[in-house]
Amino acid sequence: MSYLMLTGGRVVNSGGSVDADVLVRAGKIEAVGRLAALSIADIERIDCTGRLLLPGGVDVHTHLDAPMMGTTTSDDFATGTRAAACGGTTTLVDFAMQAPGETLLQSLENHRAKAHGRAVIDYGFHMCVTDLYDGATDEFAEIVESGVSSFKVFMAYRGTLMLHDGAMFEVLRKSSAVGGQVCVHAENGDIIDRLAADLIAAGRTGPGSHELSRPPSTEIEAVRRAIQIARMADSPLYFVHLSTEGAVEAVAEARAKDWAVAGETCTHYLTLDRSLYDAPGFEAAKVVLTPPLRTEEHRDALWRGLRAGTLGVVSSDHCPFCLEEKRRLGQDDFRAIPNGGPGVEHRLLVMYAEGVRKGRISLEKFVDLTATAPARQFGLSPAKGAIVRGADADIVVLDPHGSTTISAETQNQRMDYTPYEGWTLPGAIEAVYARGELVAQNGKYVGSEGRGRFLERSTL
Ligand code: URP
Ligand code: ZN
Ligand code: ZN
């Protein structure tokens, strides 16, 4: 069929919602409005009465097929993007890690090869800079010109990923000189390492100690330091995975001064409590992710930060390691448990349920945080993040009257657990279209293989 029309649904964009039909042709949105009466030959019509039509989710923080802490994340580009599609995410921006001994361009090329022909949704990359060798910043212009318009630096993990402040300053100023954006992992790595060593010395080797080694101040101090370093570098800044009230306050102060500081938080910081670290045995390893989960006080501050616009993006930080793999590496020492957890599949529905249905954010704000704003922030607009004429036909059909129960048994993420095990959420993602192709139906992938395209992202 040449045309597809989704009829009778409620189209939700970040700027407002309207009862409308959506006409799709050749992978693009051709029109949005009262179109059902139009007589068009060669058309497939899908009745979406009573359904919400949302822009496909844009998840700008994933780690697929990523080498990390002596292992590799369990989802590759085939499995991870299938899981994303089933959960309503039709675009992702994944972190390309710089491997030890490799140039940035070499590592980027290797990461491209992992995605090419395997990803089933459209994707872009951020380039992680973990070793600022001589000449590294000379490659920035080529990287940005190739459509990888953002970098990531780590203020934690000394000896593997962390850059010292001078190197971070250099990345910031050289990146902004070529129009790039820097994403910062803000935690004070040196203090974390000391606290972690103290815990091990005291015999507290289990996964619950992960949280104790990374108290809120380790994030807040690093956020404030990074803001000042970015000021000195005259560079914009984007904080990934913020988890604390103090970080929200620091970003709000900077933004009130009109400094170019943006921030994201992640689904799990908004919805999961630190008490999961008190679980018996090795169970707490499921939430050994960085920064750690926090208390309700911090969660409330994050939701407030989203409502106020201080934080503009909610990502998944999908960084999955099976529990067995975490145990193999970190059974005797929590410092060796690979940091990260799954989330790309459930980000949209968890945010819809915990945000919209619990009255914390409007439907339009939900769309903004999960699709429109991340697309804009990372140079993917206007093709991604909105249901408007001319955009890619990435559309989620959500039944607000349905419900979904999350379980490791039924998820598509290549994982042996989910931190949302047994959660029953209001809402069901019935169908997902990516560039006009039906790719997922009722939680099952039905699209073609390897259909995802690399997205060249523009600069800010
Ligand atoms: O725990 C996490 N998030 N690990 C992944 C790496 C990172 O810092 O994003
Ligand atoms: Zn990080
Ligand atoms: Zn991450």
CSV table of C-alpha atoms and ligand atoms in Angstrom, one decimal:
chain,number,residue,atom,x,y,z
A,1,MET,CA,0.0,0.0,0.0
A,2,SER,CA,1.2,3.5,-0.8
A,3,TYR,CA,-0.6,5.2,2.0
A,4,LEU,CA,-1.3,4.4,5.6
A,5,MET,CA,-3.9,6.3,7.7
A,6,LEU,CA,-4.3,6.0,11.5
A,7,THR,CA,-7.8,7.2,12.1
A,8,GLY,CA,-9.8,8.4,15.1
A,9,GLY,CA,-6.9,8.6,17.6
A,10,ARG,CA,-5.8,11.5,19.8
A,11,VAL,CA,-2.5,12.9,18.5
A,12,VAL,CA,-0.3,14.1,21.4
A,13,ASN,CA,2.5,16.5,20.8
A,14,SER,CA,4.6,18.4,23.3
A,15,GLY,CA,2.7,21.6,22.4
A,16,GLY,CA,-0.8,20.2,22.6
A,17,SER,CA,-3.2,17.3,21.8
A,18,VAL,CA,-5.9,17.0,19.2
A,19,ASP,CA,-8.3,14.4,17.9
A,20,ALA,CA,-7.0,13.8,14.4
A,21,ASP,CA,-6.1,11.3,11.7
A,22,VAL,CA,-2.6,10.8,10.6
A,23,LEU,CA,-1.7,10.2,6.9
A,24,VAL,CA,1.6,8.5,6.2
A,25,ARG,CA,3.3,8.0,2.9
A,26,ALA,CA,6.8,6.8,2.1
A,27,GLY,CA,7.8,6.7,5.7
A,28,LYS,CA,6.8,10.3,6.4
A,29,ILE,CA,3.9,12.0,7.9
A,30,GLU,CA,2.0,13.6,5.0
A,31,ALA,CA,-0.9,15.2,6.9
A,32,VAL,CA,-2.5,15.5,10.4
A,33,GLY,CA,-6.1,16.5,10.7
A,34,ARG,CA,-9.7,15.4,9.9
A,35,LEU,CA,-8.7,13.2,7.0
A,36,ALA,CA,-10.9,10.1,7.3
A,37,ALA,CA,-13.3,11.3,4.6
A,38,LEU,CA,-10.6,11.7,2.0
A,39,SER,CA,-10.9,9.2,-0.8
A,40,ILE,CA,-7.4,7.8,-1.5
A,41,ALA,CA,-6.7,4.7,-3.6
A,42,ASP,CA,-4.1,2.2,-2.4
A,43,ILE,CA,-4.5,3.0,1.3
A,44,GLU,CA,-4.5,1.0,4.5
A,45,ARG,CA,-6.6,2.4,7.3
A,46,ILE,CA,-6.1,1.5,10.9
A,47,ASP,CA,-8.8,2.4,13.4
A,48,CYS,CA,-7.2,4.0,16.4
A,49,THR,CA,-10.4,5.2,18.1
A,50,GLY,CA,-9.9,5.7,21.8
A,51,ARG,CA,-6.1,5.4,21.4
A,52,LEU,CA,-3.3,7.9,22.0
A,53,LEU,CA,-1.0,8.5,19.1
A,54,LEU,CA,2.4,9.6,20.4
A,55,PRO,CA,5.7,10.4,18.7
A,56,GLY,CA,8.0,7.4,18.8
A,57,GLY,CA,10.2,7.6,21.8
A,58,VAL,CA,13.7,9.1,21.5
A,59,ASP,CA,16.1,7.6,24.0
A,60,VAL,CA,19.4,9.5,24.0
A,61,HIS,CA,21.2,7.3,26.6
A,62,THR,CA,21.9,3.6,25.8
A,63,HIS,CA,24.9,1.3,25.9
A,64,LEU,CA,24.5,-1.5,23.4
A,65,ASP,CA,27.2,-4.0,22.7
A,66,ALA,CA,29.4,-1.9,24.9
A,67,PRO,CA,32.6,-3.0,26.6
A,68,MET,CA,32.5,-2.0,30.2
A,69,MET,CA,34.1,-3.1,33.5
A,70,GLY,CA,35.6,-6.3,32.1
A,71,THR,CA,32.6,-7.4,30.2
A,72,THR,CA,30.1,-6.3,27.5
A,73,THR,CA,26.5,-5.2,27.9
A,74,SER,CA,24.1,-8.0,27.2
A,75,ASP,CA,22.0,-6.4,24.5
A,76,ASP,CA,23.6,-5.9,21.1
A,77,PHE,CA,22.1,-3.6,18.4
A,78,ALA,CA,19.8,-6.3,17.2
A,79,THR,CA,18.3,-7.3,20.6
A,80,GLY,CA,18.5,-3.9,22.2
A,81,THR,CA,16.8,-2.0,19.4
A,82,ARG,CA,14.1,-4.7,19.1
A,83,ALA,CA,13.3,-4.3,22.8
A,84,ALA,CA,13.3,-0.5,22.3
A,85,ALA,CA,10.8,-0.8,19.4
A,86,CYS,CA,8.5,-3.1,21.4
A,87,GLY,CA,8.5,-0.5,24.1
A,88,GLY,CA,7.7,2.4,21.8
A,89,THR,CA,11.2,3.9,21.3
A,90,THR,CA,11.9,4.4,17.6
A,91,THR,CA,15.2,6.3,17.9
A,92,LEU,CA,18.2,6.0,20.1
A,93,VAL,CA,21.5,7.7,20.6
A,94,ASP,CA,24.0,5.2,21.9
A,95,PHE,CA,27.4,5.7,23.5
A,96,ALA,CA,30.4,4.7,21.5
A,97,MET,CA,33.1,3.9,24.0
A,98,GLN,CA,36.7,4.7,23.3
A,99,ALA,CA,38.6,1.5,23.7
A,100,PRO,CA,42.1,1.5,25.4
A,101,GLY,CA,44.8,2.0,22.9
A,102,GLU,CA,42.5,3.1,20.1
A,103,THR,CA,41.9,6.5,18.6
A,104,LEU,CA,38.5,8.0,18.9
A,105,LEU,CA,37.9,7.5,15.2
A,106,GLN,CA,38.9,3.9,15.3
A,107,SER,CA,36.6,3.2,18.2
A,108,LEU,CA,33.7,5.1,16.5
A,109,GLU,CA,34.2,3.0,13.4
A,110,ASN,CA,34.1,-0.2,15.4
A,111,HIS,CA,30.9,0.9,17.1
A,112,ARG,CA,29.4,1.8,13.8
A,113,ALA,CA,30.1,-1.7,12.5
A,114,LYS,CA,28.3,-3.2,15.5
A,115,ALA,CA,25.2,-1.3,14.6
A,116,HIS,CA,25.2,-1.4,10.9
A,117,GLY,CA,22.7,-3.9,9.4
A,118,ARG,CA,21.6,-5.0,12.9
A,119,ALA,CA,19.8,-2.1,14.5
A,120,VAL,CA,16.0,-2.2,13.7
A,121,ILE,CA,15.4,1.5,14.7
A,122,ASP,CA,17.2,4.6,13.7
A,123,TYR,CA,20.2,5.5,15.8
A,124,GLY,CA,23.0,7.9,16.4
A,125,PHE,CA,26.1,7.9,18.6
A,126,HIS,CA,27.8,10.0,21.2
A,127,MET,CA,31.5,9.6,21.4
A,128,CYS,CA,32.9,8.8,24.8
A,129,VAL,CA,36.4,10.3,25.4
A,130,THR,CA,38.2,8.3,28.1
A,131,ASP,CA,41.8,8.9,27.1
A,132,LEU,CA,42.9,12.3,25.8
A,133,TYR,CA,46.0,11.2,23.9
A,134,ASP,CA,48.0,13.7,21.9
A,135,GLY,CA,46.0,14.6,18.8
A,136,ALA,CA,42.6,13.4,20.2
A,137,THR,CA,40.9,16.7,20.0
A,138,ASP,CA,42.2,17.1,16.3
A,139,GLU,CA,39.7,14.4,15.5
A,140,PHE,CA,36.7,16.2,17.0
A,141,ALA,CA,35.9,18.2,13.8
A,142,GLU,CA,35.7,15.0,11.7
A,143,ILE,CA,33.6,13.2,14.3
A,144,VAL,CA,31.1,16.1,14.5
A,145,GLU,CA,31.0,16.4,10.7
A,146,SER,CA,30.2,12.7,10.4
A,147,GLY,CA,27.0,13.3,12.4
A,148,VAL,CA,28.3,12.4,15.9
A,149,SER,CA,27.8,15.8,17.4
A,150,SER,CA,28.2,15.0,21.1
A,151,PHE,CA,30.9,13.6,23.4
A,152,LYS,CA,30.8,12.1,26.8
A,153,VAL,CA,33.3,12.5,29.6
A,154,PHE,CA,33.4,10.7,32.9
A,155,MET,CA,34.4,12.4,36.2
A,156,ALA,CA,34.5,8.9,37.9
A,157,TYR,CA,36.2,5.6,37.3
A,158,ARG,CA,39.8,6.7,37.7
A,159,GLY,CA,42.2,4.5,35.7
A,160,THR,CA,39.7,3.4,33.2
A,161,LEU,CA,37.2,6.0,32.0
A,162,MET,CA,37.8,9.1,34.1
A,163,LEU,CA,39.3,12.3,32.7
A,164,HIS,CA,41.0,14.7,35.1
A,165,ASP,CA,39.7,18.3,35.2
A,166,GLY,CA,42.3,19.7,32.8
A,167,ALA,CA,41.4,17.0,30.2
A,168,MET,CA,37.7,17.7,30.7
A,169,PHE,CA,38.3,21.4,30.2
A,170,GLU,CA,40.2,20.6,27.0
A,171,VAL,CA,37.3,18.4,25.7
A,172,LEU,CA,34.8,21.1,26.5
A,173,ARG,CA,36.5,23.9,24.7
A,174,LYS,CA,37.7,21.9,21.7
A,175,SER,CA,34.2,20.4,21.3
A,176,SER,CA,32.4,23.7,21.5
A,177,ALA,CA,34.8,25.1,18.9
A,178,VAL,CA,33.5,22.6,16.4
A,179,GLY,CA,29.8,22.9,17.5
A,180,GLY,CA,29.8,19.7,19.6
A,181,GLN,CA,28.1,19.2,22.9
A,182,VAL,CA,29.6,17.5,25.9
A,183,CYS,CA,27.6,15.1,28.1
A,184,VAL,CA,29.1,14.8,31.6
A,185,HIS,CA,28.9,11.9,34.0
A,186,ALA,CA,29.2,13.9,37.2
A,187,GLU,CA,30.4,12.0,40.2
A,188,ASN,CA,33.5,12.6,42.2
A,189,GLY,CA,35.4,9.5,41.3
A,190,ASP,CA,38.3,9.9,43.7
A,191,ILE,CA,36.1,10.2,46.8
A,192,ILE,CA,34.0,7.3,45.7
A,193,ASP,CA,37.1,5.2,45.4
A,194,ARG,CA,38.2,6.1,48.9
A,195,LEU,CA,34.8,5.4,50.4
A,196,ALA,CA,34.6,2.1,48.5
A,197,ALA,CA,38.0,1.1,49.8
A,198,ASP,CA,36.9,1.8,53.3
A,199,LEU,CA,33.9,-0.4,52.9
A,200,ILE,CA,35.9,-3.3,51.6
A,201,ALA,CA,38.4,-2.9,54.4
A,202,ALA,CA,35.5,-3.1,56.9
A,203,GLY,CA,34.4,-6.3,55.2
A,204,ARG,CA,31.3,-4.8,53.6
A,205,THR,CA,31.9,-6.4,50.2
A,206,GLY,CA,28.3,-7.0,49.2
A,207,PRO,CA,26.3,-5.2,46.5
A,208,GLY,CA,24.4,-3.0,49.0
A,209,SER,CA,27.7,-1.1,49.7
A,210,HIS,CA,27.6,0.3,46.2
A,211,GLU,CA,25.1,2.9,47.4
A,212,LEU,CA,27.1,3.8,50.5
A,213,SER,CA,30.2,4.5,48.4
A,214,ARG,CA,28.4,7.0,46.2
A,215,PRO,CA,26.5,9.4,48.6
A,216,PRO,CA,24.6,12.4,47.1
A,217,SER,CA,27.4,14.8,47.7
A,218,THR,CA,29.7,12.9,45.3
A,219,GLU,CA,27.3,13.9,42.5
A,220,ILE,CA,26.5,17.4,43.7
A,221,GLU,CA,30.1,18.4,44.1
A,222,ALA,CA,30.9,17.1,40.6
A,223,VAL,CA,27.9,18.9,39.0
A,224,ARG,CA,29.0,22.2,40.5
A,225,ARG,CA,32.6,21.7,39.5
A,226,ALA,CA,31.6,20.7,36.0
A,227,ILE,CA,29.5,23.8,35.6
A,228,GLN,CA,32.4,26.0,36.6
A,229,ILE,CA,34.8,24.2,34.3
A,230,ALA,CA,32.3,24.6,31.4
A,231,ARG,CA,32.1,28.4,32.2
A,232,MET,CA,35.9,28.6,32.0
A,233,ALA,CA,35.8,26.7,28.7
A,234,ASP,CA,32.9,28.8,27.5
A,235,SER,CA,31.1,25.7,26.5
A,236,PRO,CA,27.6,24.2,26.8
A,237,LEU,CA,27.1,21.3,29.0
A,238,TYR,CA,24.6,18.4,29.3
A,239,PHE,CA,24.5,16.3,32.5
A,240,VAL,CA,23.5,12.7,32.0
A,241,HIS,CA,21.7,10.6,34.6
A,242,LEU,CA,21.2,13.2,37.4
A,243,SER,CA,19.9,11.6,40.6
A,244,THR,CA,19.9,14.1,43.4
A,245,GLU,CA,18.1,17.2,44.7
A,246,GLY,CA,21.3,19.1,45.0
A,247,ALA,CA,22.2,18.4,41.4
A,248,VAL,CA,18.8,19.8,40.3
A,249,GLU,CA,19.4,22.9,42.4
A,250,ALA,CA,22.8,23.4,40.8
A,251,VAL,CA,21.4,23.1,37.3
A,252,ALA,CA,18.5,25.4,38.2
A,253,GLU,CA,21.0,28.1,39.5
A,254,ALA,CA,23.1,27.8,36.3
A,255,ARG,CA,20.1,28.1,34.1
A,256,ALA,CA,18.7,31.0,36.0
A,257,LYS,CA,21.9,32.8,35.0
A,258,ASP,CA,21.3,31.8,31.4
A,259,TRP,CA,24.2,29.5,31.3
A,260,ALA,CA,24.0,26.8,28.6
A,261,VAL,CA,23.5,23.9,31.1
A,262,ALA,CA,21.0,21.1,30.4
A,263,GLY,CA,20.2,18.0,32.4
A,264,GLU,CA,18.6,14.6,32.1
A,265,THR,CA,17.4,12.1,34.6
A,266,CYS,CA,16.5,8.5,34.0
A,267,THR,CA,13.4,6.4,34.6
A,268,HIS,CA,14.9,4.5,37.5
A,269,TYR,CA,15.8,7.6,39.5
A,270,LEU,CA,12.2,8.7,39.3
A,271,THR,CA,10.6,5.4,40.2
A,272,LEU,CA,12.8,3.1,42.2
A,273,ASP,CA,13.8,3.5,45.9
A,274,ARG,CA,17.2,3.0,47.5
A,275,SER,CA,15.7,0.3,49.8
A,276,LEU,CA,16.4,-2.1,46.9
A,277,TYR,CA,20.0,-2.1,48.2
A,278,ASP,CA,18.8,-3.7,51.4
A,279,ALA,CA,17.8,-6.8,49.6
A,280,PRO,CA,19.3,-10.1,50.9
A,281,GLY,CA,22.1,-12.0,49.3
A,282,PHE,CA,23.3,-10.8,45.9
A,283,GLU,CA,19.9,-9.4,44.9
A,284,ALA,CA,20.9,-5.8,45.3
A,285,ALA,CA,23.4,-6.2,42.4
A,286,LYS,CA,20.4,-5.8,40.1
A,287,VAL,CA,20.4,-2.1,41.0
A,288,VAL,CA,24.2,-1.6,41.0
A,289,LEU,CA,24.1,1.2,38.6
A,290,THR,CA,25.6,4.6,38.7
A,291,PRO,CA,24.7,7.0,40.3
A,292,PRO,CA,22.8,4.8,42.7
A,293,LEU,CA,19.1,4.9,43.4
A,294,ARG,CA,18.1,7.5,46.0
A,295,THR,CA,15.4,8.3,48.6
A,296,GLU,CA,11.9,9.7,48.0
A,297,GLU,CA,13.2,13.2,48.8
A,298,HIS,CA,15.5,13.1,45.8
A,299,ARG,CA,12.8,11.5,43.6
A,300,ASP,CA,10.4,14.3,44.5
A,301,ALA,CA,13.0,16.9,43.6
A,302,LEU,CA,13.6,15.2,40.2
A,303,TRP,CA,9.9,15.3,39.3
A,304,ARG,CA,9.8,18.9,40.4
A,305,GLY,CA,12.9,19.6,38.2
A,306,LEU,CA,11.1,18.0,35.2
A,307,ARG,CA,8.0,20.1,35.8
A,308,ALA,CA,10.0,23.3,36.1
A,309,GLY,CA,12.0,22.6,33.0
A,310,THR,CA,15.3,22.4,34.9
A,311,LEU,CA,15.7,18.9,33.7
A,312,GLY,CA,14.6,18.5,30.1
A,313,VAL,CA,15.1,14.8,29.2
A,314,VAL,CA,14.3,11.4,30.6
A,315,SER,CA,16.4,8.6,29.2
A,316,SER,CA,16.8,5.0,30.1
A,317,ASP,CA,20.6,4.7,30.6
A,318,HIS,CA,20.0,1.1,29.3
A,319,CYS,CA,23.3,-0.6,30.3
A,320,PRO,CA,22.3,-4.2,30.9
A,321,PHE,CA,24.3,-6.9,32.5
A,322,CYS,CA,22.7,-10.2,33.5
A,323,LEU,CA,22.6,-11.0,37.2
A,324,GLU,CA,24.8,-14.0,36.6
A,325,GLU,CA,27.4,-11.9,34.9
A,326,LYS,CA,27.3,-9.4,37.8
A,327,ARG,CA,27.8,-12.3,40.2
A,328,ARG,CA,30.7,-13.8,38.2
A,329,LEU,CA,32.6,-10.6,38.3
A,330,GLY,CA,31.6,-9.0,41.6
A,331,GLN,CA,30.5,-11.8,44.0
A,332,ASP,CA,33.3,-11.0,46.4
A,333,ASP,CA,33.8,-7.3,45.8
A,334,PHE,CA,31.0,-4.9,44.9
A,335,ARG,CA,33.5,-2.6,43.1
A,336,ALA,CA,33.8,-5.2,40.4
A,337,ILE,CA,30.1,-5.6,39.7
A,338,PRO,CA,29.5,-4.1,36.3
A,339,ASN,CA,27.5,-0.9,36.8
A,340,GLY,CA,24.2,-0.6,35.0
A,341,GLY,CA,20.8,-2.0,34.5
A,342,PRO,CA,18.1,-2.5,31.7
A,343,GLY,CA,15.5,0.0,30.8
A,344,VAL,CA,15.1,0.8,27.1
A,345,GLU,CA,12.0,-1.3,26.7
A,346,HIS,CA,10.0,0.1,29.6
A,347,ARG,CA,11.0,3.8,29.7
A,348,LEU,CA,7.9,5.0,27.9
A,349,LEU,CA,5.3,3.0,29.7
A,350,VAL,CA,6.8,3.5,33.1
A,351,MET,CA,6.9,7.3,32.5
A,352,TYR,CA,3.4,7.3,31.2
A,353,ALA,CA,2.1,5.3,34.3
A,354,GLU,CA,4.2,6.9,37.0
A,355,GLY,CA,4.2,10.4,35.4
A,356,VAL,CA,0.9,11.0,33.6
A,357,ARG,CA,-1.4,8.5,35.3
A,358,LYS,CA,-0.2,9.5,38.7
A,359,GLY,CA,-0.7,13.2,37.9
A,360,ARG,CA,2.9,14.2,38.2
A,361,ILE,CA,3.2,15.5,34.6
A,362,SER,CA,0.8,16.2,31.7
A,363,LEU,CA,0.6,14.0,28.7
A,364,GLU,CA,2.2,16.7,26.6
A,365,LYS,CA,5.1,17.0,29.1
A,366,PHE,CA,5.5,13.2,29.0
A,367,VAL,CA,5.9,13.4,25.2
A,368,ASP,CA,8.3,16.3,25.5
A,369,LEU,CA,10.5,14.5,28.0
A,370,THR,CA,10.6,11.2,26.2
A,371,ALA,CA,10.7,12.3,22.5
A,372,THR,CA,10.5,16.0,21.6
A,373,ALA,CA,13.1,17.5,23.9
A,374,PRO,CA,15.7,14.8,23.5
A,375,ALA,CA,15.3,15.0,19.7
A,376,ARG,CA,15.8,18.8,19.8
A,377,GLN,CA,18.7,18.6,22.3
A,378,PHE,CA,20.6,16.2,20.2
A,379,GLY,CA,20.0,17.5,16.7
A,380,LEU,CA,17.4,15.1,15.5
A,381,SER,CA,14.5,17.6,15.0
A,382,PRO,CA,12.4,18.1,13.0
A,383,ALA,CA,12.5,14.5,11.6
A,384,LYS,CA,12.1,12.9,15.1
A,385,GLY,CA,10.1,13.7,18.2
A,386,ALA,CA,6.8,15.0,16.9
A,387,ILE,CA,3.8,14.0,14.9
A,388,VAL,CA,3.8,16.8,12.3
A,389,ARG,CA,3.7,17.0,8.6
A,390,GLY,CA,7.1,16.2,7.1
A,391,ALA,CA,8.5,14.3,10.1
A,392,ASP,CA,9.4,10.7,10.0
A,393,ALA,CA,6.3,8.5,10.6
A,394,ASP,CA,7.5,7.2,14.0
A,395,ILE,CA,4.2,6.7,15.9
A,396,VAL,CA,3.2,4.8,19.0
A,397,VAL,CA,-0.4,3.7,19.4
A,398,LEU,CA,-1.1,3.5,23.1
A,399,ASP,CA,-4.3,2.2,24.6
A,400,PRO,CA,-4.9,4.2,27.8
A,401,HIS,CA,-7.5,1.6,28.9
A,402,GLY,CA,-5.2,-1.3,28.6
A,403,SER,CA,-2.7,-2.5,31.2
A,404,THR,CA,0.8,-4.1,31.0
A,405,THR,CA,2.6,-6.3,33.5
A,406,ILE,CA,6.3,-6.2,33.2
A,407,SER,CA,8.3,-9.4,33.7
A,408,ALA,CA,11.7,-10.8,32.7
A,409,GLU,CA,9.8,-13.8,31.3
A,410,THR,CA,8.1,-11.7,28.7
A,411,GLN,CA,10.5,-8.8,28.0
A,412,ASN,CA,12.5,-8.5,24.8
A,413,GLN,CA,15.6,-7.1,26.5
A,414,ARG,CA,18.3,-9.8,26.6
A,415,MET,CA,18.3,-9.9,30.4
A,416,ASP,CA,17.6,-12.3,33.1
A,417,TYR,CA,15.8,-9.7,35.3
A,418,THR,CA,14.1,-6.3,35.3
A,419,PRO,CA,13.9,-4.0,38.3
A,420,TYR,CA,10.2,-3.6,37.4
A,421,GLU,CA,9.4,-7.3,37.8
A,422,GLY,CA,5.7,-7.7,38.5
A,423,TRP,CA,4.7,-4.1,38.1
A,424,THR,CA,1.3,-3.8,36.5
A,425,LEU,CA,1.0,-0.5,34.7
A,426,PRO,CA,-2.0,1.3,33.2
A,427,GLY,CA,-1.7,1.6,29.5
A,428,ALA,CA,-0.7,-0.8,26.7
A,429,ILE,CA,1.5,-0.1,23.7
A,430,GLU,CA,-0.5,-1.8,21.0
A,431,ALA,CA,1.4,-0.8,17.9
A,432,VAL,CA,4.6,1.0,17.0
A,433,TYR,CA,5.4,2.4,13.5
A,434,ALA,CA,8.9,3.4,12.6
A,435,ARG,CA,9.2,5.4,9.4
A,436,GLY,CA,5.7,4.1,8.5
A,437,GLU,CA,6.5,0.4,9.0
A,438,LEU,CA,4.7,-1.5,11.6
A,439,VAL,CA,7.6,-2.8,13.8
A,440,ALA,CA,5.9,-3.9,17.0
A,441,GLN,CA,2.5,-5.2,18.0
A,442,ASN,CA,1.4,-5.9,21.5
A,443,GLY,CA,5.0,-6.3,22.8
A,444,LYS,CA,6.3,-8.4,19.9
A,445,TYR,CA,8.7,-7.3,17.2
A,446,VAL,CA,7.1,-7.7,13.8
A,447,GLY,CA,9.3,-5.5,11.6
A,448,SER,CA,12.0,-6.3,9.2
A,449,GLU,CA,15.6,-7.1,10.3
A,450,GLY,CA,18.4,-4.6,10.3
A,451,ARG,CA,16.1,-1.8,9.1
A,452,GLY,CA,17.6,1.0,11.3
A,453,ARG,CA,19.5,3.9,9.7
A,454,PHE,CA,22.4,5.8,11.1
A,455,LEU,CA,21.3,9.4,11.8
A,456,GLU,CA,23.7,12.2,11.2
A,457,ARG,CA,22.9,14.6,13.9
A,458,SER,CA,23.2,18.4,13.5
A,459,THR,CA,25.1,20.6,16.0
A,460,LEU,CA,23.3,22.8,18.5
B,1,URP,O1,25.4,2.4,35.8
B,1,URP,C1,25.6,2.9,34.7
B,1,URP,N1,24.8,3.9,34.3
B,1,URP,N2,26.6,2.5,33.9
B,1,URP,C2,26.7,2.9,32.6
B,1,URP,C3,27.7,3.9,32.4
B,1,URP,C4,27.3,5.2,32.6
B,1,URP,O2,27.9,5.9,33.4
B,1,URP,O3,26.3,5.7,32.0
B,2,ZN,ZN,27.5,7.8,33.0
B,3,ZN,ZN,25.0,5.4,30.8
